[in-house]
Amino acid sequence: MSTVAELYTHHLATLQHRTEQALARGGFDHLVVPSGTSHYQVFDDRDYPYAVNPQFKAWLPLTRAPGSWLVVTPGQKPKLVFLQPFDYWHVVPSAPSGYWVEHFDIVVIRKPEEALQHLPSDVARCAVLGEAQSAVGAFVPNNPPAVVNYLEYHRAYKTPYEVEMMREATRRGVRAHHAAERAFRAGASEFGIHLVYCQAAGQDANDLPYSNIIALNEHSAVLHYTDRDLVAPTSARSFLIDAGAAHNGYACDITRSYAHDAGSEFQAMIDAVDAAQLKMCDQVRAGTDYKQIHIDAHIALAGILKDFGVINVSPEAALATGVSSAFFPHGIGHGIGLQVHDVAGFAASDEGGTIAKPEGHPYLRLTRVLEPGMAVTIEPGLYFIDMLLDEVKKNGHADSVDWKRVEAFKPFGGIRIEDDVVCTEAAPINLTRDGFSQAA
Ligand code: GLY
Ligand code: MN
């Protein structure tokens, strides 16, 4: 097995190659990437949490180094202009160290504007990728579409280093999911479970790749429920947790659903979604259209609703009439990597263009055909959401649903099960299931 240092060397070679191509496409000589700066809140002198530029952390395992710059010039060692300010108000980024350092020419600067002395002399020859407020002097991000499109399209194909970083993120996430389940079983509040999760992950809320979704009972029906009740409900019937972790800038995204009562019908429904989800994960194979996995998921989930007597029409009819969408109202998943919802999900090619979503499925975030190296989530769900069920009635499909069964399941909110899966030349790698079995 290769060491992280070896994997990283290979990763950088891949990035160098992609960058050469991207710069040629855009007609530039240098890629220049600011790490980003902090944002003040409006009419205030407090910062929003700093978020590193993803184009920067693609190269460097540095997620807390604002004001630094990366310069990549084909044929040369990449340069890191590293800001280590004289500052006694904040923690200053520590001196560069680790497996990545030898691959860069590193210049330490003490003030942000000193970066200018170390950036290429002709800004017109530079593709500068970042947000407007990172500008220093003439180095104003221009984000040329030809360059960005190329890099983002190819970022879908993870290097073995990136897969290893996602495995590490998953290890943390799984550890924290186990701790959260224990807290749920012990009767903790949503806020209490959240704190237990962060503690076990070893990451504060701002370090996580997205806001934890920690939902008890009916709250599980709110897809992005990020309120956290401070007080535990008198009876915690169900628990949906959608929570990730980060490692060196890479994300995991994991959702699990639990019933309080192991013998309940709700637990049986969770088990049915779990079994269907595993089959969907197995569809993450080269040449498979991700849109098809989404449509097949509707059929599978509607089949579960029918088996449990919630709907009384065929899965195909439920899909055609939009009834399945009332219970499964989001996409089957998305790309994942440096960003929890990774970029270029709709990219038709590395030159741009868009692959449309299937009609009637506006929330699907990935429409590409899967190829080896792509990492995606598979996250089917079933929810009991009044607003959407009212639509079913308004649209004339009330007869397709057994409303008494809906009432029986509503107190549990909903179910979602989500794994991160890597497409390969052969069978998919399920990072999440691997993580849970290794932790068992
Ligand atoms: N885990 C949150 C989401 O994928 O939207
Ligand atoms: Mn997700």
Short mmCIF file of C-alpha atoms and ligand atoms in Angstrom, two decimals:
data_model
loop_
_atom_site.label_atom_id
_atom_site.label_comp_id
_atom_site.label_asym_id
_atom_site.label_seq_id
_atom_site.Cartn_x
_atom_site.Cartn_y
_atom_site.Cartn_z
CA MET A 1 0.00 0.00 0.00
CA SER A 2 1.22 3.47 -0.85
CA THR A 3 1.93 6.02 1.85
CA VAL A 4 0.03 9.28 1.95
CA ALA A 5 3.21 11.02 0.80
CA GLU A 6 3.37 8.78 -2.27
CA LEU A 7 -0.31 9.24 -3.01
CA TYR A 8 0.09 12.99 -2.67
CA THR A 9 3.01 13.05 -5.11
CA HIS A 10 0.83 11.29 -7.67
CA HIS A 11 -2.08 13.64 -6.89
CA LEU A 12 0.09 16.69 -7.56
CA ALA A 13 1.28 15.25 -10.86
CA THR A 14 -2.37 14.85 -11.88
CA LEU A 15 -3.14 18.43 -10.88
CA GLN A 16 -0.09 19.71 -12.74
CA HIS A 17 -1.23 17.93 -15.87
CA ARG A 18 -4.80 19.20 -15.55
CA THR A 19 -3.55 22.72 -14.96
CA GLU A 20 -1.38 22.66 -18.07
CA GLN A 21 -4.41 21.67 -20.10
CA ALA A 22 -6.66 24.23 -18.41
CA LEU A 23 -4.17 27.07 -18.96
CA ALA A 24 -3.75 26.08 -22.62
CA ARG A 25 -7.52 26.16 -23.04
CA GLY A 26 -7.72 29.66 -21.61
CA GLY A 27 -4.52 30.96 -23.21
CA PHE A 28 -2.74 31.71 -19.92
CA ASP A 29 0.75 31.03 -18.57
CA HIS A 30 0.10 30.86 -14.83
CA LEU A 31 -2.57 29.64 -12.47
CA VAL A 32 -2.78 31.96 -9.45
CA VAL A 33 -4.99 30.97 -6.54
CA PRO A 34 -5.56 33.02 -3.40
CA SER A 35 -6.50 30.97 -0.35
CA GLY A 36 -9.17 33.55 0.50
CA THR A 37 -9.75 36.06 3.25
CA SER A 38 -12.25 36.54 6.04
CA HIS A 39 -15.57 38.31 5.50
CA TYR A 40 -16.93 40.87 7.93
CA GLN A 41 -20.57 40.64 8.84
CA VAL A 42 -22.58 43.62 7.69
CA PHE A 43 -22.20 46.75 9.89
CA ASP A 44 -19.99 44.74 12.21
CA ASP A 45 -16.35 43.96 12.85
CA ARG A 46 -16.90 40.24 13.40
CA ASP A 47 -15.91 37.74 10.75
CA TYR A 48 -17.99 35.01 9.24
CA PRO A 49 -16.21 31.69 9.62
CA TYR A 50 -13.32 31.57 7.17
CA ALA A 51 -13.82 29.16 4.27
CA VAL A 52 -10.77 28.30 2.18
CA ASN A 53 -10.95 28.62 -1.61
CA PRO A 54 -11.58 25.06 -2.89
CA GLN A 55 -9.19 25.69 -5.81
CA PHE A 56 -6.48 26.24 -3.20
CA LYS A 57 -7.19 23.26 -0.99
CA ALA A 58 -7.26 21.05 -4.09
CA TRP A 59 -3.46 21.45 -4.03
CA LEU A 60 -2.65 21.86 -0.38
CA PRO A 61 -3.93 20.29 2.83
CA LEU A 62 -4.23 23.80 4.27
CA THR A 63 -7.68 24.89 5.35
CA ARG A 64 -6.73 27.70 7.71
CA ALA A 65 -4.21 29.86 5.91
CA PRO A 66 -6.02 33.02 4.78
CA GLY A 67 -4.11 35.55 2.70
CA SER A 68 -1.80 32.97 1.09
CA TRP A 69 -1.34 32.39 -2.65
CA LEU A 70 -0.54 29.46 -4.89
CA VAL A 71 1.18 29.95 -8.24
CA VAL A 72 1.39 27.14 -10.76
CA THR A 73 3.43 27.60 -13.90
CA PRO A 74 3.82 24.63 -16.27
CA GLY A 75 7.33 23.19 -16.12
CA GLN A 76 8.12 24.76 -12.75
CA LYS A 77 7.77 23.72 -9.14
CA PRO A 78 4.57 25.26 -7.78
CA LYS A 79 5.06 28.22 -5.49
CA LEU A 80 3.29 28.84 -2.20
CA VAL A 81 3.27 32.42 -0.94
CA PHE A 82 2.43 31.76 2.67
CA LEU A 83 1.07 34.49 4.93
CA GLN A 84 2.27 34.22 8.50
CA PRO A 85 1.39 37.65 9.84
CA PHE A 86 2.83 39.28 12.93
CA ASP A 87 -0.45 39.12 14.84
CA TYR A 88 -1.11 38.73 18.54
CA TRP A 89 -4.90 38.91 18.18
CA HIS A 90 -5.38 35.67 16.27
CA VAL A 91 -3.74 32.31 15.93
CA VAL A 92 -1.13 32.58 13.18
CA PRO A 93 -0.88 29.65 10.73
CA SER A 94 1.98 27.44 11.84
CA ALA A 95 5.09 27.08 9.72
CA PRO A 96 4.63 24.76 6.75
CA SER A 97 5.43 21.16 7.60
CA GLY A 98 4.50 17.68 6.50
CA TYR A 99 4.49 15.50 3.43
CA TRP A 100 3.49 18.28 1.06
CA VAL A 101 6.19 20.87 1.83
CA GLU A 102 8.98 19.48 -0.37
CA HIS A 103 6.79 19.85 -3.47
CA PHE A 104 6.55 23.65 -3.24
CA ASP A 105 8.83 26.64 -3.36
CA ILE A 106 7.61 28.34 -0.23
CA VAL A 107 7.95 32.04 0.48
CA VAL A 108 6.76 33.32 3.85
CA ILE A 109 5.27 36.81 3.90
CA ARG A 110 4.23 38.86 6.91
CA LYS A 111 1.72 41.25 5.33
CA PRO A 112 -0.94 40.39 2.71
CA GLU A 113 0.31 42.99 0.20
CA GLU A 114 3.81 41.47 0.22
CA ALA A 115 2.32 38.69 -1.90
CA LEU A 116 2.61 41.04 -4.90
CA GLN A 117 6.41 40.75 -4.93
CA HIS A 118 6.13 36.99 -5.40
CA LEU A 119 3.32 36.71 -7.94
CA PRO A 120 4.04 36.56 -11.70
CA SER A 121 5.18 39.83 -13.26
CA ASP A 122 2.50 39.97 -15.98
CA VAL A 123 -0.95 39.68 -14.46
CA ALA A 124 -2.50 39.59 -17.94
CA ARG A 125 -0.96 36.12 -18.40
CA CYS A 126 -2.56 34.79 -15.22
CA ALA A 127 -5.76 32.90 -14.59
CA VAL A 128 -6.57 34.10 -11.07
CA LEU A 129 -9.17 31.87 -9.42
CA GLY A 130 -10.90 33.15 -6.34
CA GLU A 131 -13.42 35.56 -4.90
CA ALA A 132 -13.30 39.28 -5.63
CA GLN A 133 -12.31 40.31 -2.13
CA SER A 134 -9.10 38.25 -2.30
CA ALA A 135 -7.66 40.80 -4.74
CA VAL A 136 -4.25 42.24 -3.95
CA GLY A 137 -3.10 45.06 -6.25
CA ALA A 138 -3.69 44.10 -9.88
CA PHE A 139 -4.25 40.46 -8.94
CA VAL A 140 -8.00 40.58 -9.15
CA PRO A 141 -9.63 37.18 -9.67
CA ASN A 142 -10.74 36.84 -13.30
CA ASN A 143 -11.97 33.23 -13.06
CA PRO A 144 -11.73 32.53 -16.80
CA PRO A 145 -14.56 30.11 -17.66
CA ALA A 146 -12.33 28.00 -19.95
CA VAL A 147 -9.93 27.35 -17.06
CA VAL A 148 -12.55 26.92 -14.35
CA ASN A 149 -14.71 24.63 -16.49
CA TYR A 150 -11.77 22.39 -17.27
CA LEU A 151 -10.56 22.10 -13.67
CA GLU A 152 -14.02 21.65 -12.19
CA TYR A 153 -15.06 19.04 -14.73
CA HIS A 154 -11.97 16.93 -14.07
CA ARG A 155 -12.20 17.37 -10.32
CA ALA A 156 -15.04 14.84 -10.46
CA TYR A 157 -12.37 12.14 -11.01
CA LYS A 158 -10.76 11.65 -7.65
CA THR A 159 -7.11 10.69 -7.39
CA PRO A 160 -6.24 7.80 -5.03
CA TYR A 161 -4.95 10.46 -2.60
CA GLU A 162 -8.34 12.13 -2.58
CA VAL A 163 -10.12 8.83 -1.97
CA GLU A 164 -7.78 8.24 0.97
CA MET A 165 -8.57 11.69 2.39
CA MET A 166 -12.27 10.87 2.10
CA ARG A 167 -11.66 7.57 3.89
CA GLU A 168 -10.06 9.49 6.74
CA ALA A 169 -12.97 11.92 6.87
CA THR A 170 -15.31 8.91 6.93
CA ARG A 171 -13.43 7.35 9.88
CA ARG A 172 -14.08 10.49 11.88
CA GLY A 173 -17.66 10.71 10.73
CA VAL A 174 -18.44 7.09 11.58
CA ARG A 175 -16.95 7.46 15.05
CA ALA A 176 -19.16 10.48 15.63
CA HIS A 177 -22.25 8.77 14.20
CA HIS A 178 -21.78 5.92 16.68
CA ALA A 179 -21.51 8.40 19.55
CA ALA A 180 -24.61 10.24 18.32
CA GLU A 181 -26.63 7.03 18.19
CA ARG A 182 -25.63 6.25 21.75
CA ALA A 183 -26.71 9.73 22.84
CA PHE A 184 -30.08 9.27 21.10
CA ARG A 185 -30.59 5.93 22.86
CA ALA A 186 -29.71 7.61 26.17
CA GLY A 187 -32.42 10.23 25.66
CA ALA A 188 -30.35 13.29 24.76
CA SER A 189 -31.80 16.41 23.13
CA GLU A 190 -30.97 17.38 19.56
CA PHE A 191 -28.50 19.95 20.83
CA GLY A 192 -27.00 17.40 23.20
CA ILE A 193 -26.56 14.89 20.37
CA HIS A 194 -24.94 17.61 18.25
CA LEU A 195 -22.38 18.34 20.97
CA VAL A 196 -21.63 14.65 21.42
CA TYR A 197 -21.17 14.37 17.65
CA CYS A 198 -18.72 17.29 17.47
CA GLN A 199 -16.77 15.95 20.43
CA ALA A 200 -16.45 12.48 18.92
CA ALA A 201 -15.55 13.87 15.49
CA GLY A 202 -12.98 16.15 17.09
CA GLN A 203 -14.40 18.97 15.00
CA ASP A 204 -16.30 22.09 15.91
CA ALA A 205 -19.40 23.04 13.94
CA ASN A 206 -17.38 25.36 11.67
CA ASP A 207 -14.85 22.64 10.88
CA LEU A 208 -17.51 20.24 9.64
CA PRO A 209 -18.20 20.18 5.90
CA TYR A 210 -21.84 21.23 6.43
CA SER A 211 -24.24 22.01 9.25
CA ASN A 212 -25.27 18.93 11.17
CA ILE A 213 -28.84 17.77 10.65
CA ILE A 214 -29.86 16.21 13.97
CA ALA A 215 -33.59 15.56 13.94
CA LEU A 216 -35.85 13.75 16.38
CA ASN A 217 -39.40 12.66 15.58
CA GLU A 218 -41.33 14.94 13.18
CA HIS A 219 -38.24 17.11 12.66
CA SER A 220 -36.88 14.33 10.44
CA ALA A 221 -39.40 15.47 7.82
CA VAL A 222 -37.54 18.78 7.39
CA LEU A 223 -34.91 17.96 4.79
CA HIS A 224 -32.32 20.44 6.03
CA TYR A 225 -33.34 20.68 9.67
CA THR A 226 -30.58 22.63 11.36
CA ASP A 227 -32.45 23.96 14.39
CA ARG A 228 -31.52 22.02 17.48
CA ASP A 229 -33.97 21.74 20.31
CA LEU A 230 -32.24 22.23 23.65
CA VAL A 231 -34.76 20.05 25.45
CA ALA A 232 -35.29 16.37 24.70
CA PRO A 233 -38.81 15.39 23.65
CA THR A 234 -40.80 13.33 26.16
CA SER A 235 -40.75 10.47 23.72
CA ALA A 236 -37.98 10.15 21.12
CA ARG A 237 -39.50 7.81 18.55
CA SER A 238 -37.10 8.33 15.68
CA PHE A 239 -33.75 9.91 14.90
CA LEU A 240 -32.38 11.11 11.58
CA ILE A 241 -28.78 12.28 11.53
CA ASP A 242 -27.14 13.74 8.43
CA ALA A 243 -23.67 14.76 9.52
CA GLY A 244 -20.21 14.67 8.02
CA ALA A 245 -16.61 15.30 8.92
CA ALA A 246 -13.61 16.75 7.15
CA HIS A 247 -10.02 15.65 6.64
CA ASN A 248 -7.44 17.87 4.98
CA GLY A 249 -10.24 19.71 3.21
CA TYR A 250 -12.15 16.63 2.04
CA ALA A 251 -15.66 15.80 3.16
CA CYS A 252 -17.71 12.82 4.09
CA ASP A 253 -21.51 13.06 4.05
CA ILE A 254 -23.35 10.39 6.02
CA THR A 255 -27.00 9.98 6.94
CA ARG A 256 -28.50 7.35 9.19
CA SER A 257 -32.02 6.80 10.50
CA TYR A 258 -32.99 5.06 13.72
CA ALA A 259 -36.18 3.96 15.42
CA HIS A 260 -36.43 3.92 19.20
CA ASP A 261 -38.33 0.65 19.08
CA ALA A 262 -36.46 -2.16 17.32
CA GLY A 263 -39.66 -4.13 16.73
CA SER A 264 -41.65 -1.25 15.26
CA GLU A 265 -43.08 -0.89 11.80
CA PHE A 266 -40.98 2.24 11.40
CA GLN A 267 -37.82 0.19 12.00
CA ALA A 268 -39.06 -2.26 9.36
CA MET A 269 -39.44 0.65 6.94
CA ILE A 270 -35.91 1.83 7.75
CA ASP A 271 -34.65 -1.69 7.04
CA ALA A 272 -36.47 -1.72 3.70
CA VAL A 273 -34.94 1.64 2.69
CA ASP A 274 -31.54 0.38 3.84
CA ALA A 275 -31.78 -2.73 1.66
CA ALA A 276 -32.93 -0.68 -1.33
CA GLN A 277 -30.14 1.85 -0.72
CA LEU A 278 -27.50 -0.87 -0.86
CA LYS A 279 -28.79 -1.93 -4.27
CA MET A 280 -28.63 1.68 -5.45
CA CYS A 281 -25.04 1.92 -4.23
CA ASP A 282 -24.25 -1.10 -6.35
CA GLN A 283 -25.44 0.87 -9.40
CA VAL A 284 -22.48 3.24 -9.02
CA ARG A 285 -20.67 1.69 -11.93
CA ALA A 286 -18.81 2.99 -14.96
CA GLY A 287 -21.19 3.80 -17.79
CA THR A 288 -24.28 4.15 -15.61
CA ASP A 289 -26.21 7.37 -16.03
CA TYR A 290 -26.64 8.88 -12.56
CA LYS A 291 -30.05 10.19 -13.67
CA GLN A 292 -31.13 6.58 -14.09
CA ILE A 293 -30.15 5.76 -10.51
CA HIS A 294 -32.38 8.63 -9.41
CA ILE A 295 -35.36 7.39 -11.45
CA ASP A 296 -34.81 3.78 -10.33
CA ALA A 297 -34.75 5.04 -6.74
CA HIS A 298 -38.22 6.49 -7.19
CA ILE A 299 -39.48 3.10 -8.34
CA ALA A 300 -37.79 1.28 -5.44
CA LEU A 301 -39.01 3.76 -2.82
CA ALA A 302 -42.55 3.77 -4.19
CA GLY A 303 -42.40 -0.03 -4.00
CA ILE A 304 -41.61 0.28 -0.29
CA LEU A 305 -44.49 2.71 0.20
CA LYS A 306 -46.77 0.21 -1.51
CA ASP A 307 -45.47 -2.70 0.59
CA PHE A 308 -46.22 -0.70 3.73
CA GLY A 309 -49.69 0.24 2.50
CA VAL A 310 -48.94 3.96 2.25
CA ILE A 311 -49.79 4.12 -1.44
CA ASN A 312 -52.03 1.80 -3.41
CA VAL A 313 -50.83 2.42 -6.96
CA SER A 314 -47.95 0.82 -8.83
CA PRO A 315 -44.49 2.37 -8.38
CA GLU A 316 -44.54 3.31 -12.07
CA ALA A 317 -47.85 5.12 -11.65
CA ALA A 318 -46.57 6.87 -8.52
CA LEU A 319 -43.55 8.10 -10.49
CA ALA A 320 -45.63 9.25 -13.46
CA THR A 321 -48.14 11.19 -11.34
CA GLY A 322 -45.55 12.82 -9.06
CA VAL A 323 -46.84 10.93 -6.01
CA SER A 324 -43.42 9.36 -5.43
CA SER A 325 -41.88 12.85 -5.42
CA ALA A 326 -44.15 13.89 -2.54
CA PHE A 327 -42.46 11.24 -0.40
CA PHE A 328 -38.98 11.46 -1.99
CA PRO A 329 -38.66 15.15 -2.83
CA HIS A 330 -34.90 15.51 -3.30
CA GLY A 331 -32.25 14.10 -5.60
CA ILE A 332 -30.65 10.70 -5.07
CA GLY A 333 -27.35 12.43 -4.33
CA HIS A 334 -24.47 14.48 -5.61
CA GLY A 335 -20.76 14.45 -6.25
CA ILE A 336 -18.58 14.77 -3.16
CA GLY A 337 -14.95 15.58 -2.47
CA LEU A 338 -13.44 18.95 -1.62
CA GLN A 339 -16.97 20.26 -1.34
CA VAL A 340 -19.80 18.31 0.14
CA HIS A 341 -21.84 19.11 -2.94
CA ASP A 342 -18.99 18.88 -5.38
CA VAL A 343 -18.83 21.06 -8.46
CA ALA A 344 -19.62 20.34 -12.12
CA GLY A 345 -22.51 17.98 -11.44
CA PHE A 346 -24.25 19.05 -14.63
CA ALA A 347 -21.17 19.60 -16.80
CA ALA A 348 -21.57 18.21 -20.31
CA SER A 349 -17.83 18.39 -20.99
CA ASP A 350 -14.65 20.08 -19.83
CA GLU A 351 -15.48 22.94 -22.20
CA GLY A 352 -18.79 23.70 -20.52
CA GLY A 353 -22.39 22.93 -21.39
CA THR A 354 -25.08 21.49 -19.19
CA ILE A 355 -26.73 18.09 -18.97
CA ALA A 356 -30.36 18.79 -18.12
CA LYS A 357 -32.14 17.28 -15.14
CA PRO A 358 -34.98 14.89 -15.90
CA GLU A 359 -38.24 16.80 -16.21
CA GLY A 360 -40.08 16.96 -12.89
CA HIS A 361 -36.89 16.35 -10.86
CA PRO A 362 -35.56 19.84 -10.12
CA TYR A 363 -33.42 18.92 -7.11
CA LEU A 364 -31.12 16.36 -8.68
CA ARG A 365 -27.56 17.72 -8.35
CA LEU A 366 -25.72 15.36 -10.67
CA THR A 367 -26.68 14.38 -14.21
CA ARG A 368 -23.40 12.96 -15.55
CA VAL A 369 -22.66 9.43 -16.63
CA LEU A 370 -20.52 7.74 -13.98
CA GLU A 371 -16.90 6.94 -14.72
CA PRO A 372 -14.08 5.42 -12.66
CA GLY A 373 -12.82 7.83 -10.01
CA MET A 374 -16.10 9.67 -9.50
CA ALA A 375 -17.27 9.88 -5.89
CA VAL A 376 -20.97 10.35 -5.29
CA THR A 377 -23.48 10.09 -2.51
CA ILE A 378 -26.46 7.76 -2.63
CA GLU A 379 -29.12 9.08 -0.29
CA PRO A 380 -32.66 7.84 -0.82
CA GLY A 381 -35.28 9.08 1.61
CA LEU A 382 -38.95 8.78 2.47
CA TYR A 383 -40.66 11.58 4.36
CA PHE A 384 -44.11 12.54 5.56
CA ILE A 385 -44.29 16.26 4.71
CA ASP A 386 -47.68 17.96 5.03
CA MET A 387 -46.97 20.62 2.41
CA LEU A 388 -46.13 18.05 -0.26
CA LEU A 389 -48.93 15.68 0.72
CA ASP A 390 -51.37 18.60 0.36
CA GLU A 391 -50.07 19.01 -3.20
CA VAL A 392 -50.92 15.38 -3.90
CA LYS A 393 -54.49 16.10 -2.85
CA LYS A 394 -54.65 19.32 -4.88
CA ASN A 395 -53.31 17.53 -7.93
CA GLY A 396 -56.15 15.01 -7.81
CA HIS A 397 -54.13 12.00 -6.60
CA ALA A 398 -55.56 11.71 -3.09
CA ASP A 399 -56.91 8.27 -3.95
CA SER A 400 -53.39 6.96 -4.54
CA VAL A 401 -52.60 7.35 -0.84
CA ASP A 402 -53.90 5.64 2.28
CA TRP A 403 -54.10 8.68 4.55
CA LYS A 404 -54.50 6.62 7.71
CA ARG A 405 -51.13 5.02 7.00
CA VAL A 406 -49.65 8.47 6.45
CA GLU A 407 -50.97 9.55 9.86
CA ALA A 408 -49.43 6.44 11.43
CA PHE A 409 -45.96 7.26 10.06
CA LYS A 410 -46.04 11.06 10.45
CA PRO A 411 -44.88 11.10 14.09
CA PHE A 412 -41.60 9.54 12.91
CA GLY A 413 -40.94 12.30 10.35
CA GLY A 414 -38.89 10.50 7.76
CA ILE A 415 -36.01 8.26 6.79
CA ARG A 416 -32.80 8.96 4.88
CA ILE A 417 -29.80 6.70 4.45
CA GLU A 418 -26.73 8.10 2.77
CA ASP A 419 -23.39 6.60 1.80
CA ASP A 420 -20.42 7.97 -0.13
CA VAL A 421 -19.52 5.68 -3.00
CA VAL A 422 -16.58 5.68 -5.41
CA CYS A 423 -17.04 4.41 -8.96
CA THR A 424 -14.22 2.15 -10.16
CA GLU A 425 -13.44 -0.06 -13.17
CA ALA A 426 -15.16 -2.88 -11.28
CA ALA A 427 -17.34 -3.02 -8.16
CA PRO A 428 -17.97 0.28 -6.39
CA ILE A 429 -16.15 1.21 -3.17
CA ASN A 430 -18.61 2.17 -0.48
CA LEU A 431 -16.53 4.38 1.78
CA THR A 432 -19.28 4.70 4.35
CA ARG A 433 -20.14 1.03 4.72
CA ASP A 434 -16.42 0.23 4.81
CA GLY A 435 -16.05 2.82 7.56
CA PHE A 436 -18.87 1.35 9.63
CA SER A 437 -17.61 -2.21 9.25
CA GLN A 438 -14.05 -1.25 10.16
CA ALA A 439 -15.30 0.57 13.25
CA ALA A 440 -17.51 -2.33 14.36
N1 GLY B 1 -25.88 16.24 3.65
C1 GLY B 1 -26.66 17.31 3.22
C2 GLY B 1 -26.94 17.30 1.78
O1 GLY B 1 -26.41 16.51 1.04
O2 GLY B 1 -27.66 18.16 1.32
MN MN B 2 -25.68 14.50 0.81
#
